[in-house]
XYZ file of C-alpha atoms in Angstrom:
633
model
C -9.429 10.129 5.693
C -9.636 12.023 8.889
C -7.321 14.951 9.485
C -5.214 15.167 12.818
C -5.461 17.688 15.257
C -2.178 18.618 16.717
C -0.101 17.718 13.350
C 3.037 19.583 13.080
C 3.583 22.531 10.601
C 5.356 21.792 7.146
C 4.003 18.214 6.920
C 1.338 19.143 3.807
C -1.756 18.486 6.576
C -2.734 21.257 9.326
C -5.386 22.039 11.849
C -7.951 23.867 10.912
C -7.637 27.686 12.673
C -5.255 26.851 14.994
C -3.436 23.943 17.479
C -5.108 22.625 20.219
C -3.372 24.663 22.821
C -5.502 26.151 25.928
C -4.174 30.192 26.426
C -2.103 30.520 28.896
C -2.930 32.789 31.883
C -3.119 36.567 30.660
C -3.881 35.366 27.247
C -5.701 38.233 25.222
C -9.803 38.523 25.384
C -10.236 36.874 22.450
C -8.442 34.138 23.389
C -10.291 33.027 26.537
C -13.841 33.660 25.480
C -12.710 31.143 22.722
C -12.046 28.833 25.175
C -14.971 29.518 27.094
C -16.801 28.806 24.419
C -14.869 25.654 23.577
C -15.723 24.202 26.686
C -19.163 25.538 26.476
C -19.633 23.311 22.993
C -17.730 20.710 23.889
C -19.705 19.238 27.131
C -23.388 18.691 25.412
C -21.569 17.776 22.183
C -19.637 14.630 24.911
C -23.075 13.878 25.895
C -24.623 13.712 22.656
C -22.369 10.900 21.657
C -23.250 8.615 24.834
C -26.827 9.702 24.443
C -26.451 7.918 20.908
C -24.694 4.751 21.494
C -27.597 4.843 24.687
C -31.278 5.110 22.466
C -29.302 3.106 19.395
C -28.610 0.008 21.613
C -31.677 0.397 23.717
C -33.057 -0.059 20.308
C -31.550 -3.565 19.360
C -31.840 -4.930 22.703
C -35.435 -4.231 23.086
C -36.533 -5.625 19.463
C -33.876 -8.327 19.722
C -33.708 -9.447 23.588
C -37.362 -8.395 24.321
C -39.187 -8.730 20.895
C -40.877 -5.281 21.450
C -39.116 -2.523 19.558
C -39.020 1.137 20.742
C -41.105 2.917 18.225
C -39.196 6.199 18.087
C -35.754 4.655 18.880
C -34.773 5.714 15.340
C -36.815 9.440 15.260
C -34.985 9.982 18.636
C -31.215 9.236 17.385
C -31.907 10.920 14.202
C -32.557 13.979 16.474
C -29.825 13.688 18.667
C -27.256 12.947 15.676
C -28.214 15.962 13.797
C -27.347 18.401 17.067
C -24.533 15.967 17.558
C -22.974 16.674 13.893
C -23.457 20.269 14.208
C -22.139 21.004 17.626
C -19.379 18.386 16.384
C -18.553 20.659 13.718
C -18.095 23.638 16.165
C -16.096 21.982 17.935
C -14.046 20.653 15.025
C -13.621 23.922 13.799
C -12.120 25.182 17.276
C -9.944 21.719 17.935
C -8.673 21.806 14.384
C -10.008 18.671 12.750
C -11.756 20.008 9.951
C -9.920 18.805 6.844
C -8.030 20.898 4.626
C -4.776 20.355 2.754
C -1.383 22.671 2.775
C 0.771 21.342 0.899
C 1.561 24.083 -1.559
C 0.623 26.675 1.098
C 3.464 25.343 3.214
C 6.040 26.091 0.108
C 5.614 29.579 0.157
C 7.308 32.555 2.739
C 5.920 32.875 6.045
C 4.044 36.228 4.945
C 2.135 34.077 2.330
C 1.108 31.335 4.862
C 0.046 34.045 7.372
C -2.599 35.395 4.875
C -3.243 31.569 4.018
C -4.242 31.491 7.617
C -6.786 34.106 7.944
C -8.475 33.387 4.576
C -8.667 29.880 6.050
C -10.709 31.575 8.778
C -11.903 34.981 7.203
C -13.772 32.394 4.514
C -15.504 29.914 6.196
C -16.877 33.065 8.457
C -18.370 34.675 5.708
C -20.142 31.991 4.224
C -21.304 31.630 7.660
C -22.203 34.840 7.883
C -23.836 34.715 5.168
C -26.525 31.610 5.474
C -27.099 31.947 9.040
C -30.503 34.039 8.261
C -31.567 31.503 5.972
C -30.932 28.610 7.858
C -32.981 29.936 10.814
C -35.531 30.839 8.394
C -35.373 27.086 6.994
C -35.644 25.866 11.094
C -38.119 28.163 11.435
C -40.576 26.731 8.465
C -39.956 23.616 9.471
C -42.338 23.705 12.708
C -45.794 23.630 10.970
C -44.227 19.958 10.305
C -44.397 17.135 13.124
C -42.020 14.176 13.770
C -44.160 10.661 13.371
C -43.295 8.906 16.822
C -42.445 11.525 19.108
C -45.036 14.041 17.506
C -42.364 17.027 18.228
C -42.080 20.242 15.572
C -39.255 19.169 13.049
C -37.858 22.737 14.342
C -36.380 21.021 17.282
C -34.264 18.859 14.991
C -33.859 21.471 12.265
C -32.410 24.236 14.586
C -29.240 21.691 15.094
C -27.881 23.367 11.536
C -28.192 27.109 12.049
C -27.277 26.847 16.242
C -24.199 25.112 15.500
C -23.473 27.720 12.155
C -23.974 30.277 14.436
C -21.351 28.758 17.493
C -18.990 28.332 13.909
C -19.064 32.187 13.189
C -18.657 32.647 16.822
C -15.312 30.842 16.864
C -14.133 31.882 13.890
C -15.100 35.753 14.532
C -13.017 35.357 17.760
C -10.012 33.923 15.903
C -10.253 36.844 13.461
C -9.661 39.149 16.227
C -6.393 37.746 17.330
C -5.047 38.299 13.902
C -3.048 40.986 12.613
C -5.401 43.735 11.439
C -3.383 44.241 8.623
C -3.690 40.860 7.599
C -7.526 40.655 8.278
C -7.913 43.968 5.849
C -5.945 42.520 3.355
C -7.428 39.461 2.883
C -11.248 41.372 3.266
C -10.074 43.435 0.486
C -9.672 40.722 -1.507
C -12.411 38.637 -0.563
C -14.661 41.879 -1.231
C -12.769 42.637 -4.933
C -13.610 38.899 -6.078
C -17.170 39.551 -4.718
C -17.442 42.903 -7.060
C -16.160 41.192 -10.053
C -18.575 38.482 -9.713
C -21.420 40.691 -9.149
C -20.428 42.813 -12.401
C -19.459 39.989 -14.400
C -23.515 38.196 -13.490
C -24.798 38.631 -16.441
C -21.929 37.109 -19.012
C -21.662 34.400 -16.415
C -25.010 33.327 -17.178
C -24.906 34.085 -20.883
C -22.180 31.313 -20.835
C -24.184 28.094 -19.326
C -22.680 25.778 -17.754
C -19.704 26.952 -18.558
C -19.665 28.791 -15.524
C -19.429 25.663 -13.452
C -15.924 25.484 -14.284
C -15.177 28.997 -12.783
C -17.224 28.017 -9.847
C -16.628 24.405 -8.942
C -13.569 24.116 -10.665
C -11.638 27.359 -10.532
C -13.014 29.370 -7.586
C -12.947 25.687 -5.205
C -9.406 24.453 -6.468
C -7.738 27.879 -5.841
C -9.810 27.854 -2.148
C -8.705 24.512 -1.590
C -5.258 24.745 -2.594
C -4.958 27.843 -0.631
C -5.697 25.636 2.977
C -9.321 26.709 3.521
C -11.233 23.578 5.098
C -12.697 21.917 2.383
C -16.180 21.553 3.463
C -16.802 25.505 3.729
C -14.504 25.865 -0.353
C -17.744 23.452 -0.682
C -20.113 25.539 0.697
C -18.896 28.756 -0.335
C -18.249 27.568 -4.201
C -21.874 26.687 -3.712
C -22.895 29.953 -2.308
C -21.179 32.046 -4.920
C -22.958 29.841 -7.918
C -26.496 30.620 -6.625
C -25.956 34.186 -5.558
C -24.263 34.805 -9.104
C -26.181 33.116 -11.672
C -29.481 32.244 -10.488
C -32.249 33.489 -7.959
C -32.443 30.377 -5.592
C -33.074 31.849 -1.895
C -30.046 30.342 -0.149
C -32.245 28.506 2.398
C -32.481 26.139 0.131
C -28.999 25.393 1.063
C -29.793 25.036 4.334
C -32.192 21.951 3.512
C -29.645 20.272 1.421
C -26.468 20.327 3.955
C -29.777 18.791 6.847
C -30.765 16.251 4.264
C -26.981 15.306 3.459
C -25.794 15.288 7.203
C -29.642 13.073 8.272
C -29.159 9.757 6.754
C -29.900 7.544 9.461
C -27.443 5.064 7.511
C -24.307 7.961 8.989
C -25.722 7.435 12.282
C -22.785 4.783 12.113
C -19.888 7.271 11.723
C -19.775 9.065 14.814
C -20.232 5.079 17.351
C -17.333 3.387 14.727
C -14.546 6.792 15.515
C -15.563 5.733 19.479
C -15.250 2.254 18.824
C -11.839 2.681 17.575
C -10.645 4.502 20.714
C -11.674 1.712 22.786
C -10.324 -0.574 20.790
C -6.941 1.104 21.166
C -7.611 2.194 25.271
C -8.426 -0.779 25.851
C -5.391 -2.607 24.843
C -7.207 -4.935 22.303
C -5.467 -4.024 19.620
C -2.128 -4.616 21.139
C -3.312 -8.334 22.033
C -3.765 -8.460 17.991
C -0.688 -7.744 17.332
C 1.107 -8.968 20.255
C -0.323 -12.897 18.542
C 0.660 -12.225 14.843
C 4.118 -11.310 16.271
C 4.530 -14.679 17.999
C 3.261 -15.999 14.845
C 5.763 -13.880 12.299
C 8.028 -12.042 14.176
C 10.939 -14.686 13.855
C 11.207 -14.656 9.932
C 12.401 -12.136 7.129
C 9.946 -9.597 6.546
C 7.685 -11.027 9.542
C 6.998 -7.673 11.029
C 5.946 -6.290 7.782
C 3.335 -9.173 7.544
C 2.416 -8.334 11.014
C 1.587 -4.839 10.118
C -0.469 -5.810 7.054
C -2.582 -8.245 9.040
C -2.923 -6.192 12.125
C -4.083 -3.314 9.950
C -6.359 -5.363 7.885
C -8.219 -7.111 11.476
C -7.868 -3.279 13.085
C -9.737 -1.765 10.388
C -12.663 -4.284 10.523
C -13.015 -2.580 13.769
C -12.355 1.174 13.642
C -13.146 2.134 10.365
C -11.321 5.102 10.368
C -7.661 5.405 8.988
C -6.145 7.572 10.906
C -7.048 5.553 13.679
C -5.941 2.433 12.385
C -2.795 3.350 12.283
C -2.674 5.333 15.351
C -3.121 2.137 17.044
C -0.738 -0.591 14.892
C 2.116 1.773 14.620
C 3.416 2.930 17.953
C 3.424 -1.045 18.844
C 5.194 -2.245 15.442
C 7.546 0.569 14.225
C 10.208 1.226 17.236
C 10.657 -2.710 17.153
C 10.754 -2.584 12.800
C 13.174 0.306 13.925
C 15.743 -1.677 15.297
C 15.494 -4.801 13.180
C 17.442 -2.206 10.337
C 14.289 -1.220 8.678
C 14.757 2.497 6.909
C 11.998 4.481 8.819
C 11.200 5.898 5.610
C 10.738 2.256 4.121
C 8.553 1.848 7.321
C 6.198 4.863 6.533
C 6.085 4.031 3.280
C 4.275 0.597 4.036
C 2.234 1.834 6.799
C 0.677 4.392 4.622
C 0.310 1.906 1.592
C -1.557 -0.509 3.801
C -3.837 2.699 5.206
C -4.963 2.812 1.223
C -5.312 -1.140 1.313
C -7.293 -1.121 3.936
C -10.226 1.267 2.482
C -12.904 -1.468 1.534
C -12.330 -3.600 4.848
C -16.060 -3.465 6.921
C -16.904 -1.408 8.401
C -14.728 1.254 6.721
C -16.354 4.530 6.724
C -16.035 5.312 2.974
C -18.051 1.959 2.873
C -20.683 3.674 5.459
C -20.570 6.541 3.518
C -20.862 5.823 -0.168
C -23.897 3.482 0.680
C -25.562 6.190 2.327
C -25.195 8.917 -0.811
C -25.386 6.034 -3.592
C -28.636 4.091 -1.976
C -26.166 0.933 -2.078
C -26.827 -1.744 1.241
C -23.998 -1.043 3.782
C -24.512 -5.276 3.747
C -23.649 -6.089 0.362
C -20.793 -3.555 0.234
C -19.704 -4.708 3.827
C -19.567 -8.425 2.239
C -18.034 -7.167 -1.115
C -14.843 -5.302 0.661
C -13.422 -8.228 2.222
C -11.488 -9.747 -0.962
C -10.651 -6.665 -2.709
C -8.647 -5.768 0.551
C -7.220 -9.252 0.674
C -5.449 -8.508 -3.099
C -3.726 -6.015 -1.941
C -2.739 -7.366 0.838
C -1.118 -10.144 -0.693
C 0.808 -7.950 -3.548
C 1.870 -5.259 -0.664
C 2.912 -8.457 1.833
C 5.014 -9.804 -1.467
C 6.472 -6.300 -1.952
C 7.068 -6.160 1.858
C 9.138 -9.613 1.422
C 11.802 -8.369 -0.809
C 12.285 -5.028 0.234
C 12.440 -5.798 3.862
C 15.948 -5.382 5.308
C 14.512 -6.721 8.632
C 18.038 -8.608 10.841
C 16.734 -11.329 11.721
C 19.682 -13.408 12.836
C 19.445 -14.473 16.994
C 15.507 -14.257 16.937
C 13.869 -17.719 17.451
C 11.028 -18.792 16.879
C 8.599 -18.346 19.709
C 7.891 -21.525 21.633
C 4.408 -23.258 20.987
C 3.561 -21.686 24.122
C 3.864 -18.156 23.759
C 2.031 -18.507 20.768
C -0.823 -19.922 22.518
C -0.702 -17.633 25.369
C -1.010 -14.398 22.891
C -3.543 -16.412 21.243
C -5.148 -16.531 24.198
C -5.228 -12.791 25.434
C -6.216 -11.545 21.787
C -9.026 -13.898 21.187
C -11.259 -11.493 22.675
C -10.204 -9.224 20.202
C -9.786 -11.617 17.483
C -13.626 -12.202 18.132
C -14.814 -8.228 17.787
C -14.908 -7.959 13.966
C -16.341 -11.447 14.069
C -19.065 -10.208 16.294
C -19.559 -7.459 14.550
C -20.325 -9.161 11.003
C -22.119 -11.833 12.382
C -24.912 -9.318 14.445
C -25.299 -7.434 10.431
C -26.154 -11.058 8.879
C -28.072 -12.728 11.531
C -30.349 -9.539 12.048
C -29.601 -8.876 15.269
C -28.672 -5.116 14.217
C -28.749 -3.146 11.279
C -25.231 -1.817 9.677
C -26.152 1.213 11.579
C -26.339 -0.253 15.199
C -23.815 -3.094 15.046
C -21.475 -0.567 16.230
C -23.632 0.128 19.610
C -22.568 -3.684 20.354
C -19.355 -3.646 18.978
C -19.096 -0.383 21.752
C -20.755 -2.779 24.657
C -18.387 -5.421 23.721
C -15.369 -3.502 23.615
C -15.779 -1.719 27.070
C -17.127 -5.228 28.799
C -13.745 -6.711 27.558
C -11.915 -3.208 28.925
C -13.012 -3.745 31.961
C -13.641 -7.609 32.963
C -10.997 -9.297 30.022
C -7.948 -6.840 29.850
C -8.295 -4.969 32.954
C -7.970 -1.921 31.357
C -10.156 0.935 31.374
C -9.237 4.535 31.823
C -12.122 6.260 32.810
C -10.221 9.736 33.006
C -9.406 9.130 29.449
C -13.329 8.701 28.319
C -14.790 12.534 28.408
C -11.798 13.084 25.946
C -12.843 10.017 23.548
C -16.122 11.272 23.767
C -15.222 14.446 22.503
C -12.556 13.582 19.970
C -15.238 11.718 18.472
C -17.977 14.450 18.345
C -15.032 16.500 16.487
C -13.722 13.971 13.874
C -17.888 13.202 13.373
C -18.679 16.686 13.011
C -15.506 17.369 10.663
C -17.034 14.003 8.535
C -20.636 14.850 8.593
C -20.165 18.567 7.478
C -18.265 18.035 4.601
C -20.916 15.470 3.695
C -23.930 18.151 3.957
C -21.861 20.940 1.906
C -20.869 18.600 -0.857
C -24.769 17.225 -0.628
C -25.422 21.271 -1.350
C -22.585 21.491 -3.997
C -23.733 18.092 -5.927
C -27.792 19.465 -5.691
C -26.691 22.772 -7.465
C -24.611 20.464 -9.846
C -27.569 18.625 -10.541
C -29.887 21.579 -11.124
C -27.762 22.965 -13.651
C -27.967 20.016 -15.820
C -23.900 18.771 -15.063
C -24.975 15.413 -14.308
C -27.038 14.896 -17.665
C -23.659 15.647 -19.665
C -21.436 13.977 -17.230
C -23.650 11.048 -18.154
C -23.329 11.468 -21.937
C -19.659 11.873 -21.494
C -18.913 8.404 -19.790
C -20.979 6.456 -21.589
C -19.574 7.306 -24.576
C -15.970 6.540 -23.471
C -13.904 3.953 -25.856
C -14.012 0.109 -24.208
C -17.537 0.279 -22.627
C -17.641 -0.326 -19.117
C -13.440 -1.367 -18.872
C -12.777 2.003 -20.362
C -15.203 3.813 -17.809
C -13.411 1.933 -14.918
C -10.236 3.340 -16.479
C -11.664 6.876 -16.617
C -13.016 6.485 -13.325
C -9.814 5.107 -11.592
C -7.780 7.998 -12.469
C -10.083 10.674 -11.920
C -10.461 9.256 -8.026
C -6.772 8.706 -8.014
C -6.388 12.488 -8.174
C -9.548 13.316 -6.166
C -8.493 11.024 -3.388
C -5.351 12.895 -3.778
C -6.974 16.370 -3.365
C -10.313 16.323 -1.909
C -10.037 13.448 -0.168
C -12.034 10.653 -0.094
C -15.427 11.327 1.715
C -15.775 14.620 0.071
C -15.090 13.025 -3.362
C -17.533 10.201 -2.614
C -20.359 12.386 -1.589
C -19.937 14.844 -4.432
C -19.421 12.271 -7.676
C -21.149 9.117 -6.238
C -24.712 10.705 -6.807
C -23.492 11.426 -10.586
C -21.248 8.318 -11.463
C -22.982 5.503 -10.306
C -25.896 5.839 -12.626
C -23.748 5.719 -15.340
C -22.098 2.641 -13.961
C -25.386 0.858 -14.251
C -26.087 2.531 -17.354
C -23.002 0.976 -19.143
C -22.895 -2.677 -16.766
C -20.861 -2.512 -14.138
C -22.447 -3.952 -10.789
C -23.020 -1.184 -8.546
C -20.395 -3.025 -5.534
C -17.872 -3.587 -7.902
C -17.760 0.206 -8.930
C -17.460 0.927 -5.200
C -14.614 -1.105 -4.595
C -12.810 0.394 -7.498
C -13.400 3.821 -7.153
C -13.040 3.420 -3.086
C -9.258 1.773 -3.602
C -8.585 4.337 -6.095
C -9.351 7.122 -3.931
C -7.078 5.650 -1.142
C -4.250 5.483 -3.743
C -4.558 9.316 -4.339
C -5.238 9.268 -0.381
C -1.731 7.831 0.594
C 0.038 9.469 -2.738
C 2.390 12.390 -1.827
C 2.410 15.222 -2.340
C -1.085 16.429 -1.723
C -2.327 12.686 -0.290
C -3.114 13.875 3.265
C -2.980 9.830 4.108
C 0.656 10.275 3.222
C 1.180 12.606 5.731
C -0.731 11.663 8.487
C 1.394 8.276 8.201
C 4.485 10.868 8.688
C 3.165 12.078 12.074
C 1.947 9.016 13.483
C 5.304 7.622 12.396
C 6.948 10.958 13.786
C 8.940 10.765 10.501
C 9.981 13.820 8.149
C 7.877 13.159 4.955
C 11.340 13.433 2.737
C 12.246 10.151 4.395
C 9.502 8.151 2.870
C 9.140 10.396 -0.410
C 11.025 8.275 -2.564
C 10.516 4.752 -1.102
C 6.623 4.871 -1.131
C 6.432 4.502 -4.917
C 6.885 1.049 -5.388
C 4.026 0.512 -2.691
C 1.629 2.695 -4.745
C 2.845 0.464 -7.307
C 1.953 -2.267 -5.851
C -2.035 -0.967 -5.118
C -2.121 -0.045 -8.223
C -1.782 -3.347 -10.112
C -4.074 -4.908 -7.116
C -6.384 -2.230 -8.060
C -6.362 -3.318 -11.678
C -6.709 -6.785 -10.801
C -9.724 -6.060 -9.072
C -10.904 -3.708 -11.693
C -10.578 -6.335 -14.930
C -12.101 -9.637 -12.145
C -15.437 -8.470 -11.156
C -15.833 -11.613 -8.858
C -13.199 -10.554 -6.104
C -15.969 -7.713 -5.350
C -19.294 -9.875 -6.356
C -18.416 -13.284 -5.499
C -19.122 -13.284 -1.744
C -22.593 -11.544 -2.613
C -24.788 -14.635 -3.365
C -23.255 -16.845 -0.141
């Protein structure tokens, strides 16, 4: 789940440091050498992107078209998306898409949320601060080792984590100094007490084994998290605090986990499936989508609900991103729901259930994602998310049915005609997420580069099938992606840091021991499982909570039988639950502001929704074959 930039105060989900205003003229020094620096970031971090989706599909058409692959293709783009993850996490930082949740921040006076605000800075710039000499130390070892294709010093990869740590502290530094200086001390002060009484307190924190992980990774990150700092730096700073405290591992050490975490070449797909989603929606395609399922549905009770679940399940085999699944369905669909008599919170309250339906639907980026820390194929779990999605579908569609309150009397079917016509205009688009599966299982491209043609396809059909292509609106894309990627990819190194030092300290071993000697065997360890992503979904969110429990949990899925796709499915859907769950789902609440409805609307009418994904969820759970059974065809 990808946080907005730009999403109002109140709602439970915020930016980052700040909104995405520019200052205005006579804004204060700090101010415009932040925005100097913005634009500084954000231009090479633009080109990185198109230099991506450029050497990736080079790639496929030379091996495919030509038979005569580019040998370092693949060294190149791992290069390239390293720099492009960390500049894309400076410029997250500044744009405000770095995830973090407010909800019980936003209950409190203004005084409390102002202090919220500069620990959510003050924090992430210390442990900033604090690893930037190790990092360059780790970039710096690195050059006695060369790249196998391009025969470069691993250095010129390597320096991507501690360049764009150092632009991080940079921004953040600058948005320190347009705070209140009483604020700032304040919260140093108290940043700097915790510090002494963890330094004093070393020694009975190691005399109590790993019972200190609980004050670290349970205690110390809740409280951080809960209090609105971004979650991938209460990641990296839980980390931080754990090694610094209780044992003598040199931090740079951290600086090789967050590069091996953010390096999978497998991730190389995030960053070209966020762009492919805002051509999908510049380009008008997804409007032709649902533009035909209207003419299909639109005349009956309940027909634009349908229309909603369908478009988002065919949107999301194209986007694979949430947030901008529904930024494209909803501001087509809703106004017209509107004024059927629909309750807008009713409305919300289906959009963001079928946001949380949608999670296993190729190529979702949980899917992307989950493969790349659990060594699963992005193929088989591609193949294995269809039908789980489908289930819920069905349930939410006959939910949707009886709660609809949809006027439907005057509205006629649409003539044979128009439904042809819209058939027409959004087989095009209709044919994306068919091209798209088809180049993974012929071999044309791996699950890493199918988005490259998915990309070509989209902007060929922009420009020669729907005539229309903004071009002024691309250097934006292009950056909004680097950002959202950046936001993504971080989080995914720190919690790669965060699960190592879990691992080291023997957590995993006992996590082990614990599951597998749950009551009911591998039905009660679904159970177990279920509700402890249900609330992780609900508070981490889901890529952090993949990255950080997949490592650990799906051994002991093996261990106890369950097939490795058919844990992903479950634990995936039961994230999304906790995802879309108020109050603390941030799903929930980016529903609210793409619906630009007040959460209270929706708050009591999304329960029977969750409801709803929650016995699909235990259908899947208790049938193994609606994950497995597409494997062997």
């Amino acid at each position: 789940m990808e946080a907005a930039a730009g999403q109002r105060r109140g709602t439970g989900v915020s930016a980052v440091l700040a909104d995405l205003q520019l200052p205005a003229a006579g804004a204060s020094l700090p101010a415009r050498a932040e925005e100097w620096l913005g634009h500084f970031i954000e231009a090479p971090a633009a080109a990185l992107v198109v230099g991506e989706v450029a050497v990736l599909l080079a790639g496929v058409i030379a091996r495919f078209a030509f038979n005569s692959p580019i040998p370092w293709a693949d060294e190149l783009a791992s290069i390239l998306f390293l720099w492009l993850a960390c500049l894309g996490a400076a410029v997250a930082l500044r744009r405000g898409t770095h995830m973090r949740t407010t909800a019980l921040v936003s209950r409190f006076s203004p005084r409390v949320q102002a202090w919220a605000e500069v620990l959510a800075i003050a924090l992430p710039c210390l442990w900033l601060v604090l690893l930037i000499v190790p990092m360059a130390d780790y970039a710096r070892d690195e050059w006695v080792v060369q790249t196998p294709a391009l025969n470069w010093p691993n250095t010129v990869r390597a320096a991507a984590v501690p360049v764009g740590s150092a632009l991080m502290a940079a921004i953040a530094l600058l948005r320190l100094a347009r705070r209140s200086i009483a604020d700032v001390a304040g919260v140093a002060l108290a940043i700097a007490a915790m510090a002494g009484v963890m330094y004093v307190g070393s020694d009975w924190l190691q005399s109590i084994g790993n019972w200190n992980l609980f004050i670290f990774f349970a205690l110390l990150l809740g409280v951080s998290v809960l209090a609105g700092v971004p979650i991938a730096f209460c990641f990296g700073m839980a980390t931080v605090a754990f090694l610094l405290t209780t044992t003598s591992t040199p931090l740079s050490v951290v600086s090789g986990r967050i590069d091996e975490g953010m390096s999978s070449l497998i991730l190389l797909a995030v960053p070209l499936f966020i762009l492919l989603g805002h051509l999908v929606e510049m380009t008008g395609m997804a409007k032709a989508m649902v533009d035909f399922l209207a003419s299909l549905l639109g005349h009956v009770r309940g027909g634009l609900n349908f229309v909603l679940l369908g478009a988002m399940l065919l949107v999301s085999g194209i986007s694979g991103a949430k947030t901008a699944d529904m930024a494209a369905v909803a501001p087509v669909l809703l106004p017209e729901m509107k004024k059927r008599g629909n309750h807008e919170g009713e409305l919300i309250s289906l959009l963001a259930a079928s946001g949380a339906m949608a999670e296993t639907i190729p190529p979702s980026l949980v899917l992307i994602t989950i493969g790349s820390v659990a060594g699963l194929s992005i193929s088989a779990l591609f193949t294995g998310g269809i039908l789980p999605g489908v289930v819920l579908a069905v349930l939410l569609a006959v939910l949707a049915r009886f709660r609809s309150a949809e006027v439907v009397q005057g509205l006629k079917r649409a003539p044979m005609s128009v439904v042809a016509r819209t058939f027409l205009v959004a087989f095009p688009a209709l044919l994306l997420p068919v091209v798209i599966r088809s180049a993974v299982v012929e071999g044309v491209a791996t699950a890493t580069e199918v988005s490259t043609i998915g990309i070509a396809y989209a902007v060929l059909a922009g420009l020669f099938v729907y005539r229309r292509f903004d071009w002024r609106r691309v250097y934006p894309m292009l950056v909004d992606t680097a950002a959202l990627s950046g936001a993504i990819l971080f989080i995914i190194g720190t919690a790669t840091g965060m699960s190592w030092a879990l691992t080291q300290s023997g957590f995993s071993h006992s996590l082990a021991q614990l599951m597998t000697s749950v009551p009911g065997g591998k039905y009660g360890f679904l159970m177990i499982s279920i509700a402890a992503f249900v609330v992780l979904g609900s508070v981490l969110e889901g890529i952090p909570a993949m990255v950080l429990f997949a490592p650990l949990l799906f051994p002991v899925a093996r261990a106890v039988g369950v097939h490795e796709v058919h844990y992903a499915m479950v634990v995936i859907l039961a994230m999304g639950i906790g995802l879309f769950a108020p109050p603390f789902g941030l799903g929930y609440y980016a529903a609210c502001t793409i619906g630009r409805v007040h959460p209270d609307q929706a708050m009591r009418r999304i329960w029977p929704y969750l409801g709803a994904l929650l016995a699909g969820l235990l259908i899947v759970a208790f049938v193994p074959w609606f994950s497995t059974g597409l494997l062997a065809r």
